Structure formats: C-alpha cells, structure tokens
C-alpha cells in the first residue's frame, strides 16, 4: 500500500436555500444570510440585535446562495473528490444542517428534473461516464450498498427484512478501516442498475416513514460506492486501486430544546441525536488539535465516518442553512460547526493492491471458469476428430488462441449434434434388426438411451458453465467497452469547458482569500505618510477597524459562552431525568429483589464495549466445568426420586395417577407484614385458644403447602380471613 504523507483539510462549503412560501408569508424581513460568492463568505445578521451591532462573517472553501444551481455545486466542489475516488482514494461527502434546510435536496435533489439532480445522481453519471471514456486496458468493478442509522442501529436498506432484523455490527480492520461485515453489496454495471439500488433503498426508508412519525428526519442515510480499477502497471503486473465513496445524508441537527420534547421522548430524542452530538464532539476534538482523544466510539455514525474525519479519506462537508430569521440560532450553530470542521486535517492516500479487492477474486474466478470451459470443449473436439477420421493426424493446424477457441466451440457443438444423430441411427438399426432377440434389443436400446442421456447432461453442464462464465465476465466493466457513451463530441467539449470554468472559479476564489489575509498583514508595512495629519487619519481608521474587530470577537466570545451555558443546562436537565430514573430503578432493586439474587445477577453481568451494552454471561459457563453442576437432591427413603406431599397422598389414595410423581408446590404470600405488637398479641391468643381455630402463618413469612391440604386450610391462608379471625379473637378476649 503506497503512502502519501501529505495532509489536506476537510473542504467545507455552505449552501443557503431560498425562503419558502411559509417563511415569505411571515413578513417582509427577508433573509438573514448574505453571501459573497467571489470571496466565499457568509454574512449573518442577527434579527434580534440592533443595527449598530457588527454582523458575523465566516469564510469557507465555497458558498452557494439561494440561486445556485445543483450543477455548479457539483462541478466546483464535488467533481474533484469523485475524480480522486476514481483514482483510488477514499472520499466522503456529507450534508449537515438543520431539518428542512436542503440536505436531501443537495444530496439527492429531484431525480426527474436534470437541472435539479443532486450530488448522488450526478456522481453516478460521473463514475460511469469516466469508465466509458477510459482506456481499454482498464477493468472496473463497481459495487453499491445502502444503509441507514436509526436509533443507533445500523440497518441494511437492501435487505427486505431490515425493519425487523437485528442491527448490523461494525468491525475494524487495519486494511479497510471501519466497515459493516454483513452489508449487502450489489455489483452495478450501469447507471440504471446503481439507480435501482438507490430507489430500492429509498423506498425501504419511505415505507418506514409512513409507519413511524418523523422517521425520515431521524435517520442518517449512507450510500456507499466502491470502485475497483485494475490496470497493468509499468512492471507488467496488474495493479488494483480501490476507491470508496460515502455519500451521507444526515438527519436534522436541531436542538432538543427546540423540538420541545420531554420525559420519555426526551430520552428517545437524546438517543437519536446521539450520533449528531457525537459528530459535533469529534469535529471539535479534531479541530481543537490539542485533545489527544477523539471520541469516535461514542456513536455508530462517527465510527463509520472515522476515516473521513481525521483519517485517510478526502472529505467535503456541505453545511446547509435556512435564511429565515426565526432560525438564527440554528444557522449560527451550523456555521460554527462548519467553521470548526475546516481545521480538520486528513491524510488521504491511494488504496493500492489491498488484500480484499474483489476485482482480483473475480478475475481469478473468471480465469478458472474459462479454463474449465476450454477443457470441456477441447475434450468434445478431440472426440469429434476421432470420430471424423479414424487415425488421421488432428494436430496439424496452428491457429491463434482466439480462433482456436472459436473453432473449439463450433466443433464441440457439431460434435454433440452428430453424436446425437449417430446414436439415433444406431437405435433405429437395432430396432430394425430381426436377427436380435427381443431381450437383447431392449438391452442395446437401453444402453444407447443411457449414452444419449449422458451426452445431454454433459451438454447441459457445459451450457451452465458458459452462462456462469458470461455472467461473471459481464460484471467487470472494461474501459470504453461495456458502457456506450451517448454524448457526442460537442457535448464532451462543452462538459470539459464547464469543468475548466469551475476550476478557474475555484482557483480565483482561493487567490482572493489569500490576498485578503495578506492585505491585513501587510497593510502596516506599505503605509508611508507624508504628513502628521495623514498619519493620524490613517491610524484612526485602522484603530476603528481593529476596534470593530475586537467588538466582533467580544460578541463571539459572549455568544459562545451563552451557547455553552445553554447546552450545559440541557445536559443537566437530561442528567436530572436520568438520575431520577436511576433512583426509581434502585428503589425497586433494593426493596424487591433479594440480596442474594441481586448478587447472583450482578456477578453474571459483563459490559460489552463493542455493542455498548450490558450482557448476561451464560448460566453454565463452560463445558470444561461439568462438575460444577448441582447434584440432584437425593430421594426420600423408599422412593425413586424426591417427591412432594401431594404426590405421596395421591399414591396412598390411589387416585389420579397423573399427579403421582409430580412435585407441585403451593407458595402462599401473606400480604400483611406483622409488627411486634401483633405478634405478641397473637402469641397470647394462641395460648388462650385452641390452635386449630387460628391461622398459624401470620408471621408474614410464606408458608408452603402442597395441593393435598384440605380446602379449609387453603382458603384460610388469605389474609382477610386471618384478619377477621384475629379481630373476633381480640374482641372475645377484650370482653
Ligand atoms: P432536509 O433534508 O435538510 O431536511 P430537504 O432537502 O428535504 O431538507 O429540503 C426541504 C425543502 O426545501 C424541500 O422541499 C426542498 O425542495 C427545498 N429546498 C431545499 N434546498 C433548496 C434549494 N437550494 N433550492 C430550492 N429548494 C430547496
Ligand atoms: Mg432530509
């Protein structure tokens, strides 16, 4: 695996959607987001602040305003990333932002309108067009998978039973990083096939959305494309490069307080939003650069994106904003996250000749099938030649490999046909031969029949092998061969020009941003003053500028503090709820579970860090300790096994054999716990009254009876009866 040590930062672009009809009807205040496309800046106005307060300005790799086109975003910000994936890098594009700000619109868009198709369909076009235009010595294998993370469970959207199946697990390997081992992976040979994968997955999500409220906005969707490319290297050997692309449509990042949920739903929301807050923490930890620990393990999403954030992938983050004044806080939070994400450094590298490349497996399988097939056909050809001319030399011709192969195929078919005809003729001859006995005829016919059966079986096996071989081969895409590129030369030129313009625009913006930074730094150096007055004026101007900057930073600090306080309050609230619940559970455990049972349970519990759950160890730990099994209790004298009172009575009475050996126990609970006074009183009563008239089980401890006890004693065990008996006895003694 080749290593390229150079690091590059996560590309962050911001997109603002237009005001929707509802927001427009709310008033003429207009949007709070302004954008400078040339400089890549977003200027945010606080609708609650006075006009004198400075506006907040953020600079990104690119910004797209309400009038931006899907194609512009793709050509400028996504195309270079997909090109890298095709060259063997890992790449990730994820959309982040508040619900309803256009994440799904940006990632998927409107499929039927070519102008409004989002990043994902454009990436499909891009990948397959690239393959169709590449050189014919390149072989490609494209695979796609689709998963979603719902309530911290990974679900395979290609699995028809995904809604009921158990969540998939994550694994980590040094070669591929974090991956989902059991995820369905579909080999796609064309745009149509990969779109089919997307549609099937989207329908699986949509169905669930009708069943559950707000479902779609609560799940994160990941579409994964793996492009493997095999090409002969300068050393003559075939090399394989594997690029993995993650296309991520995240759930909305709204704050819990804003959704107004409480109690049980708050906890549910906390779990659902866990991935997003974990993502925020990972971004903060990486952007900070000082904290050594990055909490990837806190959620499934961050683990899946581990390579994309601070790992070996190239990453583009599209932060989406809404322009409405009522969402100022969320917009600011999104911008802050996006701003922080700019500082994340990745170390992208090409995945060259990884061990798990499927392309290599496909190639060797195809070679094996081909050898098998050739052998079969060659065998048929040999037989045919032997049949054709007995003894004549067949090794005379010197064809090229391909021609020979074709000839072998033709000859094999011919051989089968001729062999069938010959067998048919022989059968006819046997039928017509009068010199043979009927039995003999039957036997010979049967033999010929069997030979024909064998021949057919062989032919079928060859056909199956051929079909398998062709199916395998068709999965591999050969540069410029399997897919026809329908665009004409003019369109191709147009596309190239558009890409060039996008590239130029990108470079221009980068230069502008660099110039702006340099301007600030060198302002002082360039200034020469002719008079004192001029110097005072210039310095006053500069002072004003710096003062404004200071105010901005002060306001920023205040904002960050406020946000910190707010999020702390939210966390405290969640903590309080959880503590209350914990106390409740503790109360139940302490008061209603016997301590020895509790200890037994606790000694069996272990925490599974991989699944983030407590688990029970099996009751009988291992086969290696069979001696630990409890012994059966020994039987009473004269009986084969331990036996209950009831069974003994049943045996002596000789009735109902069914219960003879069954140990049925009756446990009765006296629900009135006694106090010392009542116990003392009962002792007195027991002394002054015959025992038979009073219940003796008032101790509150559970008495065990067997079924054979008489009806009276069964009913008298109820606490009501005991109480009434007590009261009668007490009134009697009082008199
Ligand atoms: P999210 O996925 O962030 O919850 P959606 O992508 O579903 O939000 O967008 C919400 C609505 O806004 C949709 O009706 C979508 O068509 C519209 N929308 C979002 N972004 C844009 C845009 N850039 N231009 C036009 N309409 C947009
Ligand atoms: Mg969405």
Coordinates of N, CA, C and O and ligand atoms in Angstrom, one line a residue, residues 15-18 66 68 97-106 110 249 320, ligand 1:
X15 N -24.3 26.1 1.8 CA -25.3 26.4 0.9 C -26.6 26.9 1.6 O -26.9 26.4 2.6
X16 N -27.2 28.0 1.1 CA -28.4 28.5 1.7 C -29.5 28.3 0.7 O -29.4 28.6 -0.4
X17 N -30.6 27.8 1.3 CA -31.8 27.6 0.4 C -32.6 28.9 0.3 O -32.5 29.7 1.2
X18 N -33.5 29.0 -0.7 CA -34.4 30.2 -0.8 C -35.4 30.1 0.4 O -35.7 29.1 0.9
X66 N -29.1 31.2 -2.6 CA -30.4 30.6 -3.0 C -30.5 30.4 -4.5 O -31.3 29.5 -4.9
X68 N -28.2 29.4 -6.5 CA -27.2 28.5 -7.0 C -27.8 27.2 -7.7 O -28.9 26.8 -7.3
X97 N -26.9 20.0 8.7 CA -27.6 21.2 8.9 C -29.0 20.9 9.5 O -29.3 19.8 9.7
X98 N -29.7 22.0 9.8 CA -31.0 21.9 10.5 C -32.0 21.2 9.5 O -31.8 21.3 8.3
X99 N -33.0 20.6 10.1 CA -34.0 19.9 9.3 C -34.7 21.0 8.4 O -35.0 22.1 8.8
X100 N -34.9 20.5 7.1 CA -35.6 21.4 6.2 C -34.7 22.5 5.5 O -35.2 23.4 4.9
X101 N -33.4 22.3 5.6 CA -32.6 23.4 5.0 C -32.0 22.9 3.7 O -31.2 23.7 3.1
X102 N -32.3 21.7 3.3 CA -31.9 21.2 2.0 C -30.8 20.2 1.9 O -30.1 20.1 0.9
X103 N -30.6 19.4 2.9 CA -29.6 18.3 2.9 C -30.0 17.3 1.9 O -29.2 17.0 1.0
X104 N -31.2 16.8 1.9 CA -31.7 15.8 1.0 C -31.7 16.4 -0.4 O -31.4 15.7 -1.4
X105 N -32.1 17.7 -0.5 CA -32.2 18.3 -1.8 C -30.8 18.4 -2.4 O -30.6 18.1 -3.6
X106 N -29.8 18.7 -1.6 CA -28.4 18.8 -2.1 C -27.9 17.4 -2.5 O -27.3 17.2 -3.5
X110 N -34.0 16.5 -7.2 CA -35.2 15.9 -7.8 C -34.7 15.1 -9.0 O -34.2 15.7 -10.0
X249 N -26.4 11.5 3.9 CA -27.4 12.5 4.1 C -27.8 12.3 5.6 O -28.5 11.4 6.0
X320 N -25.8 23.1 5.3 CA -27.0 23.8 4.7 C -27.6 24.7 5.7 O -27.7 24.4 6.9
Ligands
LIG1 P1 -33.5 18.4 4.8 O1 -33.1 17.2 4.1 O2 -32.4 19.2 5.2 O3 -34.5 18.2 6.0 P2 -34.9 19.0 2.3 O4 -33.8 18.7 1.4 O5 -35.9 18.0 2.5 O6 -34.4 19.3 3.8 O7 -35.5 20.4 1.9 C1 -36.7 20.9 2.4 C2 -37.4 21.6 1.3 O8 -36.7 22.7 0.8 C3 -37.7 20.7 0.1 O9 -39.0 21.0 -0.3 C4 -36.7 21.2 -1.0 O10 -37.2 21.0 -2.3 C5 -36.5 22.7 -0.6 N1 -35.1 23.1 -0.9 C6 -34.0 22.9 -0.2 N2 -32.9 23.4 -0.7 C7 -33.3 24.1 -1.8 C8 -32.7 24.8 -2.8 N3 -31.3 25.1 -2.8 N4 -33.4 25.3 -3.8 C9 -34.7 25.1 -3.9 N5 -35.4 24.4 -3.0 C10 -34.7 23.9 -2.0

